[in-house]
PDB file of C-alpha atoms in Angstrom:
ATOM      1  CA  MET X1400       6.402  24.545  20.836  1.00 55.00           C
ATOM      2  CA  ARG X1401       9.185  24.612  18.260  1.00 64.00           C
ATOM      3  CA  GLU X1402       8.107  26.167  14.958  1.00 78.00           C
ATOM      4  CA  ILE X1403       7.780  23.593  12.221  1.00 82.00           C
ATOM      5  CA  ARG X1404       6.800  23.262   8.590  1.00 90.00           C
ATOM      6  CA  ARG X1405       4.960  20.331   7.096  1.00 93.00           C
ATOM      7  CA  TYR X1406       5.686  18.767   3.713  1.00 96.00           C
ATOM      8  CA  LEU X1407       3.853  16.145   1.701  1.00 97.00           C
ATOM      9  CA  PHE X1408       6.126  13.608   0.043  1.00 98.00           C
ATOM     10  CA  TRP X1409       4.876  11.470  -2.837  1.00 98.00           C
ATOM     11  CA  ILE X1410       6.748   8.176  -3.071  1.00 98.00           C
ATOM     12  CA  GLY X1411       6.719   4.858  -4.901  1.00 98.00           C
ATOM     13  CA  TYR X1412       8.493   1.677  -3.824  1.00 98.00           C
ATOM     14  CA  ASP X1413       9.189  -1.922  -4.752  1.00 98.00           C
ATOM     15  CA  GLY X1414       7.978  -3.986  -1.811  1.00 98.00           C
ATOM     16  CA  SER X1415      10.167  -6.946  -2.782  1.00 98.00           C
ATOM     17  CA  LYS X1416      13.261  -4.946  -1.851  1.00 98.00           C
ATOM     18  CA  PHE X1417      12.231  -4.310   1.770  1.00 97.00           C
ATOM     19  CA  PRO X1418      11.392  -6.561   4.746  1.00 97.00           C
ATOM     20  CA  GLU X1419       8.550  -4.184   5.721  1.00 97.00           C
ATOM     21  CA  MET X1420       7.093  -0.791   4.930  1.00 96.00           C
ATOM     22  CA  ALA X1421       6.673   0.873   8.335  1.00 93.00           C
ATOM     23  CA  LYS X1422       9.310   1.772  10.900  1.00 88.00           C
ATOM     24  CA  GLY X1423       9.763  -0.214  14.085  1.00 81.00           C
ATOM     25  CA  GLY X1424      10.652  -3.605  12.609  1.00 89.00           C
ATOM     26  CA  THR X1425      14.071  -4.581  11.310  1.00 94.00           C
ATOM     27  CA  GLY X1426      15.132  -0.979  10.724  1.00 94.00           C
ATOM     28  CA  PHE X1427      15.393  -1.626   6.973  1.00 97.00           C
ATOM     29  CA  GLY X1428      11.828  -0.734   5.931  1.00 97.00           C
ATOM     30  CA  VAL X1429      10.612   1.758   3.334  1.00 98.00           C
ATOM     31  CA  MET X1430      10.073   4.465   5.939  1.00 97.00           C
ATOM     32  CA  ASP X1431      13.509   3.817   7.468  1.00 96.00           C
ATOM     33  CA  LEU X1432      15.220   4.411   4.115  1.00 97.00           C
ATOM     34  CA  LEU X1433      13.106   7.511   3.445  1.00 97.00           C
ATOM     35  CA  ASN X1434      13.901   8.871   6.907  1.00 94.00           C
ATOM     36  CA  GLN X1435      17.649   8.364   6.524  1.00 93.00           C
ATOM     37  CA  THR X1436      17.622   9.791   2.989  1.00 96.00           C
ATOM     38  CA  VAL X1437      15.877  13.024   4.004  1.00 95.00           C
ATOM     39  CA  SER X1438      17.844  13.305   7.267  1.00 92.00           C
ATOM     40  CA  THR X1439      21.171  12.996   5.450  1.00 92.00           C
ATOM     41  CA  SER X1440      20.213  15.711   2.963  1.00 92.00           C
ATOM     42  CA  LEU X1441      19.270  18.100   5.786  1.00 89.00           C
ATOM     43  CA  PHE X1442      21.706  17.316   8.584  1.00 87.00           C
ATOM     44  CA  GLY X1443      24.530  15.295   6.999  1.00 86.00           C
ATOM     45  CA  PHE X1444      25.471  11.719   7.807  1.00 83.00           C
ATOM     46  CA  ARG X1445      24.556  10.377  11.219  1.00 75.00           C
ATOM     47  CA  ASN X1446      28.021  10.891  12.731  1.00 68.00           C
ATOM     48  CA  GLU X1447      27.883  14.543  11.612  1.00 74.00           C
ATOM     49  CA  ARG X1448      24.552  15.380  13.200  1.00 72.00           C
ATOM     50  CA  LYS X1449      23.964  17.304  16.383  1.00 72.00           C
ATOM     51  CA  PRO X1450      22.033  15.485  19.143  1.00 66.00           C
ATOM     52  CA  GLU X1451      18.971  17.709  18.749  1.00 66.00           C
ATOM     53  CA  GLN X1452      18.799  16.911  15.039  1.00 66.00           C
ATOM     54  CA  GLN X1453      18.337  13.175  15.585  1.00 64.00           C
ATOM     55  CA  GLU X1454      14.690  13.422  16.636  1.00 72.00           C
ATOM     56  CA  CYS X1455      13.462  16.643  15.006  1.00 79.00           C
ATOM     57  CA  LEU X1456      12.497  15.054  11.674  1.00 86.00           C
ATOM     58  CA  LYS X1457       9.216  13.127  11.787  1.00 90.00           C
ATOM     59  CA  LEU X1458       7.596  11.142   8.991  1.00 94.00           C
ATOM     60  CA  SER X1459       4.258   9.341   8.779  1.00 94.00           C
ATOM     61  CA  PRO X1460       2.644   7.583   5.778  1.00 97.00           C
ATOM     62  CA  SER X1461      -0.994   7.884   4.776  1.00 96.00           C
ATOM     63  CA  SER X1462      -1.176   4.134   4.026  1.00 95.00           C
ATOM     64  CA  ARG X1463       0.875   1.451   5.765  1.00 94.00           C
ATOM     65  CA  THR X1464       1.155  -1.371   3.277  1.00 96.00           C
ATOM     66  CA  ASP X1465       1.971  -4.968   4.225  1.00 95.00           C
ATOM     67  CA  ALA X1466       5.411  -6.447   3.697  1.00 96.00           C
ATOM     68  CA  LYS X1467       6.070  -7.245  -0.005  1.00 98.00           C
ATOM     69  CA  VAL X1468       3.216  -4.982  -1.151  1.00 98.00           C
ATOM     70  CA  HIS X1469       4.247  -2.316  -3.657  1.00 98.00           C
ATOM     71  CA  ALA X1470       3.272   1.324  -4.119  1.00 98.00           C
ATOM     72  CA  ILE X1471       3.163   3.360  -7.290  1.00 98.00           C
ATOM     73  CA  ARG X1472       2.046   6.468  -5.435  1.00 98.00           C
ATOM     74  CA  ASN X1473       1.816   6.744  -1.666  1.00 98.00           C
ATOM     75  CA  SER X1474       1.846   9.917   0.437  1.00 98.00           C
ATOM     76  CA  VAL X1475       3.974  10.681   3.494  1.00 98.00           C
ATOM     77  CA  ILE X1476       3.749  13.708   5.794  1.00 96.00           C
ATOM     78  CA  CYS X1477       7.043  15.175   6.939  1.00 94.00           C
ATOM     79  CA  GLN X1478       7.535  17.544   9.856  1.00 91.00           C
ATOM     80  CA  ILE X1479      10.692  19.683   9.771  1.00 89.00           C
ATOM     81  CA  PRO X1480      11.830  22.455  12.153  1.00 83.00           C
ATOM     82  CA  LEU X1481      11.390  25.840  10.477  1.00 83.00           C
ATOM     83  CA  GLU X1482      15.107  26.592  10.374  1.00 82.00           C
ATOM     84  CA  TYR X1483      15.698  23.608   8.063  1.00 78.00           C
ATOM     85  CA  SER X1484      12.565  23.905   5.948  1.00 78.00           C
ATOM     86  CA  GLU X1485      13.523  25.140   2.498  1.00 85.00           C
ATOM     87  CA  LEU X1486      12.721  22.000   0.508  1.00 90.00           C
ATOM     88  CA  ASP X1487      10.562  23.808  -2.067  1.00 88.00           C
ATOM     89  CA  LYS X1488      11.602  27.421  -1.482  1.00 88.00           C
ATOM     90  CA  THR X1489      12.528  27.759  -5.167  1.00 93.00           C
ATOM     91  CA  PRO X1490      12.282  25.334  -8.114  1.00 94.00           C
ATOM     92  CA  GLU X1491      16.088  25.156  -8.160  1.00 95.00           C
ATOM     93  CA  ILE X1492      16.371  24.238  -4.468  1.00 94.00           C
ATOM     94  CA  LYS X1493      13.652  21.604  -4.845  1.00 95.00           C
ATOM     95  CA  ALA X1494      15.355  20.109  -7.913  1.00 96.00           C
ATOM     96  CA  ASP X1495      18.654  19.959  -6.017  1.00 96.00           C
ATOM     97  CA  TYR X1496      17.048  18.066  -3.112  1.00 95.00           C
ATOM     98  CA  MET X1497      15.304  15.686  -5.505  1.00 97.00           C
ATOM     99  CA  LYS X1498      18.643  14.963  -7.174  1.00 97.00           C
ATOM    100  CA  LYS X1499      20.345  14.357  -3.805  1.00 96.00           C
ATOM    101  CA  TRP X1500      17.590  11.983  -2.665  1.00 97.00           C
ATOM    102  CA  LYS X1501      17.735   9.962  -5.879  1.00 98.00           C
ATOM    103  CA  SER X1502      21.505   9.685  -5.637  1.00 97.00           C
ATOM    104  CA  THR X1503      21.348   8.496  -2.015  1.00 97.00           C
ATOM    105  CA  ILE X1504      18.651   5.891  -2.711  1.00 98.00           C
ATOM    106  CA  ASP X1505      20.357   4.616  -5.870  1.00 97.00           C
ATOM    107  CA  ALA X1506      23.554   4.096  -3.900  1.00 97.00           C
ATOM    108  CA  ALA X1507      21.894   2.436  -0.904  1.00 97.00           C
ATOM    109  CA  ASN X1508      19.202   0.254  -2.498  1.00 97.00           C
ATOM    110  CA  PRO X1509      18.923   0.658  -6.293  1.00 97.00           C
ATOM    111  CA  GLY X1510      15.429   0.491  -7.755  1.00 96.00           C
ATOM    112  CA  SER X1511      13.774   0.272  -4.354  1.00 98.00           C
ATOM    113  CA  LEU X1512      12.301   3.713  -3.675  1.00 98.00           C
ATOM    114  CA  VAL X1513      11.518   6.822  -5.693  1.00 98.00           C
ATOM    115  CA  ILE X1514      10.560  10.236  -4.319  1.00 98.00           C
ATOM    116  CA  ARG X1515       8.189  11.561  -6.982  1.00 98.00           C
ATOM    117  CA  ASP X1516       7.458  15.004  -5.562  1.00 97.00           C
ATOM    118  CA  VAL X1517       7.411  17.116  -2.421  1.00 97.00           C
ATOM    119  CA  HIS X1518       5.455  20.246  -1.524  1.00 96.00           C
ATOM    120  CA  SER X1519       4.500  22.156   1.616  1.00 94.00           C
ATOM    121  CA  VAL X1520       1.031  21.789   3.138  1.00 95.00           C
ATOM    122  CA  SER X1521      -1.022  23.571   5.776  1.00 94.00           C
ATOM    123  CA  ALA X1522      -0.438  22.733   9.434  1.00 90.00           C
ATOM    124  CA  GLY X1523      -4.107  21.672   9.564  1.00 92.00           C
ATOM    125  CA  PHE X1524      -3.792  19.079   6.802  1.00 95.00           C
ATOM    126  CA  CYS X1525      -4.131  15.457   7.987  1.00 95.00           C
ATOM    127  CA  ILE X1526      -2.295  12.807   5.973  1.00 95.00           C
ATOM    128  CA  ARG X1527      -4.950  10.147   6.703  1.00 94.00           C
ATOM    129  CA  ARG X1528      -8.255  11.857   7.452  1.00 94.00           C
ATOM    130  CA  SER X1529      -8.002  14.324   4.567  1.00 95.00           C
ATOM    131  CA  VAL X1530      -7.872  11.500   1.984  1.00 97.00           C
ATOM    132  CA  SER X1531     -10.653  11.446  -0.628  1.00 97.00           C
ATOM    133  CA  TYR X1532      -9.984   7.832  -1.642  1.00 98.00           C
ATOM    134  CA  ARG X1533      -7.284   5.193  -2.071  1.00 98.00           C
ATOM    135  CA  LYS X1534      -6.907   3.056  -5.167  1.00 98.00           C
ATOM    136  CA  TYR X1535      -5.314  -0.399  -5.118  1.00 98.00           C
ATOM    137  CA  THR X1536      -4.582  -2.709  -8.034  1.00 98.00           C
ATOM    138  CA  TYR X1537      -4.000  -6.445  -7.717  1.00 98.00           C
ATOM    139  CA  ARG X1538      -2.174  -8.180 -10.592  1.00 98.00           C
ATOM    140  CA  LEU X1539      -3.151 -11.707 -11.621  1.00 98.00           C
ATOM    141  CA  ALA X1540      -1.067 -13.787 -14.043  1.00 98.00           C
ATOM    142  CA  VAL X1541      -3.161 -16.746 -15.274  1.00 98.00           C
ATOM    143  CA  CYS X1542      -1.371 -19.566 -17.082  1.00 98.00           C
ATOM    144  CA  ARG X1543      -2.839 -20.301 -20.526  1.00 98.00           C
ATOM    145  CA  SER X1544      -2.847 -24.113 -20.397  1.00 98.00           C
ATOM    146  CA  TRP X1545      -2.419 -27.004 -18.001  1.00 98.00           C
ATOM    147  CA  GLU X1546       0.492 -28.274 -20.024  1.00 97.00           C
ATOM    148  CA  LEU X1547       2.297 -24.977 -19.564  1.00 97.00           C
ATOM    149  CA  TRP X1548       1.341 -24.880 -15.883  1.00 98.00           C
ATOM    150  CA  GLU X1549       2.897 -28.267 -15.194  1.00 97.00           C
ATOM    151  CA  SER X1550       5.955 -27.338 -17.217  1.00 97.00           C
ATOM    152  CA  ILE X1551       6.697 -24.085 -15.370  1.00 97.00           C
ATOM    153  CA  ARG X1552       6.039 -25.721 -11.988  1.00 95.00           C
ATOM    154  CA  GLN X1553       8.889 -28.109 -12.739  1.00 95.00           C
ATOM    155  CA  GLU X1554      11.143 -25.553 -14.422  1.00 97.00           C
ATOM    156  CA  PRO X1555      10.138 -21.858 -14.142  1.00 97.00           C
ATOM    157  CA  SER X1556      10.883 -19.790 -17.236  1.00 97.00           C
ATOM    158  CA  ILE X1557      12.494 -16.344 -17.339  1.00 97.00           C
ATOM    159  CA  ALA X1558       8.987 -14.856 -17.521  1.00 97.00           C
ATOM    160  CA  CYS X1559       8.097 -16.672 -14.290  1.00 97.00           C
ATOM    161  CA  PHE X1560      11.105 -15.117 -12.580  1.00 97.00           C
ATOM    162  CA  SER X1561      10.019 -11.667 -13.785  1.00 98.00           C
ATOM    163  CA  GLU X1562       6.523 -12.108 -12.305  1.00 98.00           C
ATOM    164  CA  ARG X1563       7.473 -13.910  -9.098  1.00 97.00           C
ATOM    165  CA  ASP X1564       7.511 -10.775  -6.913  1.00 98.00           C
ATOM    166  CA  TYR X1565       4.842  -8.783  -8.757  1.00 98.00           C
ATOM    167  CA  ALA X1566       1.794 -10.982  -9.407  1.00 98.00           C
ATOM    168  CA  TRP X1567      -0.299 -13.859  -8.103  1.00 98.00           C
ATOM    169  CA  ARG X1568       0.544 -16.585 -10.622  1.00 98.00           C
ATOM    170  CA  LEU X1569      -2.497 -18.834 -11.127  1.00 98.00           C
ATOM    171  CA  PRO X1570      -3.374 -22.025 -13.067  1.00 98.00           C
ATOM    172  CA  PRO X1571      -5.895 -22.185 -15.942  1.00 98.00           C
ATOM    173  CA  GLY X1572      -9.610 -22.102 -15.125  1.00 98.00           C
ATOM    174  CA  PHE X1573      -9.933 -18.472 -14.014  1.00 98.00           C
ATOM    175  CA  SER X1574     -13.334 -16.893 -14.769  1.00 98.00           C
ATOM    176  CA  PRO X1575     -13.316 -13.080 -15.099  1.00 98.00           C
ATOM    177  CA  GLU X1576     -17.125 -13.051 -15.128  1.00 98.00           C
ATOM    178  CA  ARG X1577     -17.374 -14.905 -11.820  1.00 98.00           C
ATOM    179  CA  LEU X1578     -14.800 -12.589 -10.222  1.00 98.00           C
ATOM    180  CA  LEU X1579     -16.832  -9.535 -11.211  1.00 98.00           C
ATOM    181  CA  THR X1580     -20.020 -11.145  -9.876  1.00 98.00           C
ATOM    182  CA  ALA X1581     -18.386 -11.657  -6.485  1.00 98.00           C
ATOM    183  CA  GLY X1582     -16.810  -8.191  -6.629  1.00 98.00           C
ATOM    184  CA  ARG X1583     -20.223  -6.536  -6.813  1.00 97.00           C
ATOM    185  CA  ARG X1584     -21.064  -8.092  -3.438  1.00 97.00           C
ATOM    186  CA  PHE X1585     -18.424  -5.889  -1.827  1.00 98.00           C
ATOM    187  CA  GLU X1586     -19.432  -2.555  -3.334  1.00 98.00           C
ATOM    188  CA  GLY X1587     -21.233  -0.065  -1.112  1.00 97.00           C
ATOM    189  CA  GLU X1588     -21.303   0.204   2.675  1.00 96.00           C
ATOM    190  CA  GLN X1589     -20.021  -2.940   4.388  1.00 94.00           C
ATOM    191  CA  VAL X1590     -18.848  -3.962   7.840  1.00 94.00           C
ATOM    192  CA  MET X1591     -15.535  -5.605   6.993  1.00 94.00           C
ATOM    193  CA  GLY X1592     -14.955  -7.334  10.323  1.00 91.00           C
ATOM    194  CA  SER X1593     -14.439 -10.773   8.718  1.00 93.00           C
ATOM    195  CA  PHE X1594     -11.760  -9.313   6.449  1.00 93.00           C
ATOM    196  CA  PHE X1595      -9.723  -7.721   9.223  1.00 89.00           C
ATOM    197  CA  LYS X1596      -6.475  -9.254  10.430  1.00 82.00           C
ATOM    198  CA  HIS X1597      -6.699  -9.955  14.155  1.00 67.00           C
ATOM    199  CA  THR X1598      -3.431 -10.718  15.928  1.00 59.00           C
ATOM    200  CA  ASN X1599      -5.091 -12.818  18.617  1.00 53.00           C
ATOM    201  CA  ARG X1600      -6.112 -16.025  16.826  1.00 45.00           C
ATOM    202  CA  GLU X1601      -7.777 -17.424  19.942  1.00 43.00           C
ATOM    203  CA  LYS X1602     -10.281 -14.623  20.291  1.00 49.00           C
ATOM    204  CA  ARG X1603     -13.668 -16.033  19.319  1.00 46.00           C
ATOM    205  CA  PHE X1604     -15.747 -12.885  19.510  1.00 49.00           C
ATOM    206  CA  GLU X1605     -15.211  -9.177  19.279  1.00 49.00           C
ATOM    207  CA  PRO X1606     -17.703  -6.309  19.106  1.00 50.00           C
ATOM    208  CA  ILE X1607     -18.165  -4.586  15.752  1.00 48.00           C
ATOM    209  CA  THR X1608     -16.235  -1.327  15.833  1.00 48.00           C
ATOM    210  CA  PRO X1609     -16.892   1.749  13.673  1.00 45.00           C
ATOM    211  CA  SER X1610     -13.426   1.361  12.092  1.00 72.00           C
ATOM    212  CA  ALA X1611     -14.627  -1.818  10.356  1.00 88.00           C
ATOM    213  CA  LEU X1612     -17.448   0.055   8.624  1.00 91.00           C
ATOM    214  CA  LYS X1613     -16.193   0.837   5.104  1.00 94.00           C
ATOM    215  CA  TYR X1614     -17.672   2.084   1.864  1.00 95.00           C
ATOM    216  CA  ILE X1615     -16.242   0.299  -1.165  1.00 97.00           C
ATOM    217  CA  LEU X1616     -16.584   2.667  -4.106  1.00 98.00           C
ATOM    218  CA  HIS X1617     -15.547   0.273  -6.851  1.00 98.00           C
ATOM    219  CA  VAL X1618     -14.362  -3.268  -7.585  1.00 98.00           C
ATOM    220  CA  GLY X1619     -13.343  -3.592 -11.214  1.00 98.00           C
ATOM    221  CA  LEU X1620     -11.455  -5.873 -13.590  1.00 98.00           C
ATOM    222  CA  SER X1621      -9.407  -4.999 -16.674  1.00 98.00           C
ATOM    223  CA  ASN X1622      -6.853  -6.648 -18.910  1.00 98.00           C
ATOM    224  CA  GLY X1623      -3.308  -6.328 -17.640  1.00 98.00           C
ATOM    225  CA  GLU X1624       0.117  -6.735 -19.159  1.00 98.00           C
ATOM    226  CA  ALA X1625       3.440  -8.383 -18.394  1.00 98.00           C
ATOM    227  CA  TYR X1626       5.452  -6.702 -15.653  1.00 97.00           C
ATOM    228  CA  SER X1627       8.730  -6.633 -17.568  1.00 97.00           C
ATOM    229  CA  ILE X1628       8.985  -9.500 -20.091  1.00 97.00           C
ATOM    230  CA  ASN X1629       6.370 -10.117 -22.770  1.00 97.00           C
ATOM    231  CA  ASN X1630       5.492 -13.811 -23.000  1.00 98.00           C
ATOM    232  CA  ASP X1631       2.974 -16.375 -24.247  1.00 97.00           C
ATOM    233  CA  ILE X1632       2.624 -18.121 -20.876  1.00 98.00           C
ATOM    234  CA  TYR X1633       0.235 -15.856 -18.964  1.00 98.00           C
ATOM    235  CA  ASP X1634      -2.933 -13.878 -19.505  1.00 98.00           C
ATOM    236  CA  TYR X1635      -2.913 -10.826 -17.249  1.00 98.00           C
ATOM    237  CA  TYR X1636      -5.740  -9.223 -15.266  1.00 98.00           C
ATOM    238  CA  ASN X1637      -5.812  -6.181 -13.005  1.00 98.00           C
ATOM    239  CA  VAL X1638      -8.351  -6.064 -10.181  1.00 98.00           C
ATOM    240  CA  THR X1639      -8.984  -2.502  -9.000  1.00 98.00           C
ATOM    241  CA  ILE X1640     -10.447  -1.756  -5.576  1.00 98.00           C
ATOM    242  CA  VAL X1641     -11.265   1.806  -4.514  1.00 98.00           C
ATOM    243  CA  ALA X1642     -12.343   3.103  -1.091  1.00 98.00           C
ATOM    244  CA  LYS X1643     -11.487   5.908   1.279  1.00 96.00           C
ATOM    245  CA  SER X1644      -9.915   3.505   3.763  1.00 95.00           C
ATOM    246  CA  PHE X1645      -9.427  -0.183   4.483  1.00 95.00           C
ATOM    247  CA  VAL X1646      -8.918  -2.396   7.522  1.00 92.00           C
ATOM    248  CA  ARG X1647      -5.671  -4.295   7.867  1.00 91.00           C
ATOM    249  CA  GLU X1648      -5.170  -6.956   5.141  1.00 93.00           C
ATOM    250  CA  GLN X1649      -8.731  -6.348   3.879  1.00 96.00           C
ATOM    251  CA  ILE X1650      -7.837  -6.346   0.186  1.00 98.00           C
ATOM    252  CA  ARG X1651      -5.842  -9.574   0.366  1.00 98.00           C
ATOM    253  CA  ARG X1652      -8.778 -11.324   2.033  1.00 97.00           C
ATOM    254  CA  MET X1653     -11.181  -9.864  -0.513  1.00 98.00           C
ATOM    255  CA  MET X1654      -8.917 -11.046  -3.332  1.00 98.00           C
ATOM    256  CA  SER X1655      -8.807 -14.534  -1.862  1.00 98.00           C
ATOM    257  CA  CYS X1656     -12.606 -14.706  -1.981  1.00 98.00           C
ATOM    258  CA  LEU X1657     -12.799 -13.226  -5.474  1.00 98.00           C
ATOM    259  CA  VAL X1658     -10.220 -15.601  -6.931  1.00 98.00           C
ATOM    260  CA  ASN X1659     -11.509 -18.694  -5.125  1.00 98.00           C
ATOM    261  CA  TYR X1660     -15.036 -17.991  -6.335  1.00 98.00           C
ATOM    262  CA  SER X1661     -13.755 -17.408  -9.873  1.00 98.00           C
ATOM    263  CA  TYR X1662     -12.313 -20.966  -9.786  1.00 98.00           C
ATOM    264  CA  ASP X1663     -15.524 -22.317  -8.220  1.00 97.00           C
ATOM    265  CA  ARG X1664     -13.647 -23.315  -5.058  1.00 97.00           C
ATOM    266  CA  ILE X1665     -16.073 -21.527  -2.741  1.00 97.00           C
ATOM    267  CA  PRO X1666     -19.753 -20.635  -3.252  1.00 97.00           C
ATOM    268  CA  LEU X1667     -21.005 -17.065  -3.428  1.00 97.00           C
ATOM    269  CA  ALA X1668     -22.889 -17.805  -0.218  1.00 97.00           C
ATOM    270  CA  THR X1669     -19.547 -17.884   1.607  1.00 97.00           C
ATOM    271  CA  VAL X1670     -18.805 -14.311   0.554  1.00 97.00           C
ATOM    272  CA  ASP X1671     -22.275 -13.225   1.698  1.00 97.00           C
ATOM    273  CA  TRP X1672     -21.885 -15.022   5.023  1.00 96.00           C
ATOM    274  CA  LEU X1673     -18.530 -13.344   5.722  1.00 96.00           C
ATOM    275  CA  LEU X1674     -20.026  -9.930   5.000  1.00 96.00           C
ATOM    276  CA  ASN X1675     -23.091 -10.638   7.155  1.00 95.00           C
ATOM    277  CA  ASN X1676     -21.079 -12.066  10.073  1.00 93.00           C
ATOM    278  CA  PRO X1677     -18.287  -9.529  10.627  1.00 92.00           C
ATOM    279  CA  ILE X1678     -16.038 -11.284  13.151  1.00 88.00           C
ATOM    280  CA  SER X1679     -12.290 -11.252  12.506  1.00 82.00           C
ATOM    281  CA  SER X1680     -11.740 -14.915  13.417  1.00 86.00           C
ATOM    282  CA  ASN X1681     -14.009 -16.105  10.570  1.00 89.00           C
ATOM    283  CA  PHE X1682     -11.339 -16.260   7.901  1.00 89.00           C
ATOM    284  CA  PHE X1683      -9.024 -18.253  10.148  1.00 85.00           C
ATOM    285  CA  ASP X1684     -11.810 -20.577  11.283  1.00 88.00           C
ATOM    286  CA  MET X1685     -12.958 -21.314   7.728  1.00 91.00           C
ATOM    287  CA  GLY X1686      -9.439 -22.119   6.554  1.00 90.00           C
ATOM    288  CA  ILE X1687      -9.549 -19.669   3.656  1.00 91.00           C
ATOM    289  CA  PRO X1688      -5.997 -18.788   2.543  1.00 93.00           C
ATOM    290  CA  ILE X1689      -5.066 -15.108   2.247  1.00 96.00           C
ATOM    291  CA  ALA X1690      -4.017 -13.834  -1.177  1.00 98.00           C
ATOM    292  CA  PRO X1691      -0.231 -13.350  -1.381  1.00 98.00           C
ATOM    293  CA  PRO X1692       1.071  -9.794  -0.919  1.00 98.00           C
ATOM    294  CA  GLN X1693       3.301  -9.500  -3.980  1.00 98.00           C
ATOM    295  CA  GLY X1694       0.455  -8.953  -6.458  1.00 98.00           C
ATOM    296  CA  LEU X1695      -0.871  -5.909  -4.598  1.00 98.00           C
ATOM    297  CA  PHE X1696      -0.002  -2.335  -5.617  1.00 98.00           C
ATOM    298  CA  LEU X1697      -1.114   0.870  -3.914  1.00 98.00           C
ATOM    299  CA  THR X1698      -1.824   2.778  -7.120  1.00 98.00           C
ATOM    300  CA  ASP X1699      -2.796   6.178  -5.750  1.00 98.00           C
ATOM    301  CA  VAL X1700      -3.816   8.193  -2.698  1.00 98.00           C
ATOM    302  CA  VAL X1701      -6.119  11.013  -3.799  1.00 98.00           C
ATOM    303  CA  TYR X1702      -6.864  14.310  -2.047  1.00 98.00           C
ATOM    304  CA  ASP X1703      -8.911  17.352  -2.926  1.00 97.00           C
ATOM    305  CA  PRO X1704      -6.077  19.836  -3.753  1.00 96.00           C
ATOM    306  CA  ASN X1705      -7.804  22.498  -1.628  1.00 96.00           C
ATOM    307  CA  MET X1706      -7.049  20.365   1.438  1.00 96.00           C
ATOM    308  CA  PHE X1707      -3.328  21.075   1.050  1.00 96.00           C
ATOM    309  CA  THR X1708      -3.710  24.807   1.718  1.00 94.00           C
ATOM    310  CA  LYS X1709      -7.184  25.277   3.222  1.00 94.00           C
ATOM    311  CA  PRO X1710      -8.123  21.986   4.920  1.00 94.00           C
ATOM    312  CA  VAL X1711     -11.684  21.515   6.128  1.00 93.00           C
ATOM    313  CA  PRO X1712     -11.821  20.547   8.909  1.00 91.00           C
ATOM    314  CA  TYR X1713      -8.580  22.056  10.181  1.00 92.00           C
ATOM    315  CA  TYR X1714      -6.957  19.376  12.312  1.00 88.00           C
ATOM    316  CA  LEU X1715      -4.889  20.183  15.368  1.00 81.00           C
ATOM    317  CA  HIS X1716      -1.874  17.863  15.678  1.00 68.00           C
ATOM    318  CA  SER X1717       0.286  16.744  18.562  1.00 61.00           C
ATOM    319  CA  TRP X1718       3.163  16.333  16.072  1.00 52.00           C
ATOM    320  CA  ASP X1719       3.859  12.905  17.553  1.00 42.00           C
ATOM    321  CA  TYR X1720       3.616  10.489  14.656  1.00 38.00           C
ATOM    322  CA  GLU X1721       5.828   7.637  15.746  1.00 36.00           C
TER     323      GLU X1721
END
């Protein structure tokens, strides 16, 4: 096997500037831009690369966010052949690479992606299974009056434009207390089968799998702030959800329940029933809308620092991430 070195990249990105996060879609996702940025810095532009260089760089994220979802801090593992692996050999070399990456991204898609840091990790470190917990924040922008709500529906203000891609904009009537009451229902060990996106809408039953068993560490609510333009139109709230892992689209389905209960659109019994009947078709069958993606931010992916150099357990990898 070819000798390799593994690096952990820390990145942030604006989901509104990409059609998707993961590779394999349009070719213009977050991971596609990161791949081309790092490849260019190591091997030159595509027409300058040798054939064997095309496939030797491999990248895999710890958390694959939905389209239009943002990340303040996400982690990505990078596998590089040993002969090219000097990304953090000295502080000067690392700073030079960081400067090159920023320049490339700023030229290709300004404001879309930032590489916050990079450092080498043990070959036994696992980008997903070594995670201690993930923290997500969902931004809510609640209009202060019905008069304002009707006004901005007819003619959105500059503040509305600034929040359009970064918050769930809601009418008056939101109850923070009710949201927290519903949020407590999710904390602890739960089988999240009803909150899992299933691609086959016609499937009426599926067995409960261990991957749907999650432990929600925290569901919290705090005052938020305007994304970029201070205004007197919205009151802002941040909903924080913390767990080691999540099933696909889990948080957006949770947020739908939390917000709908806060407006008294669904009873608390509906939340309890979904948790007690973990079948992925339930959301679709009940006609509950999914919270929009643009309000969701992956705030952090947290590891025990010892896992970077002395991971326990030590995972053996096939090096095939794609």
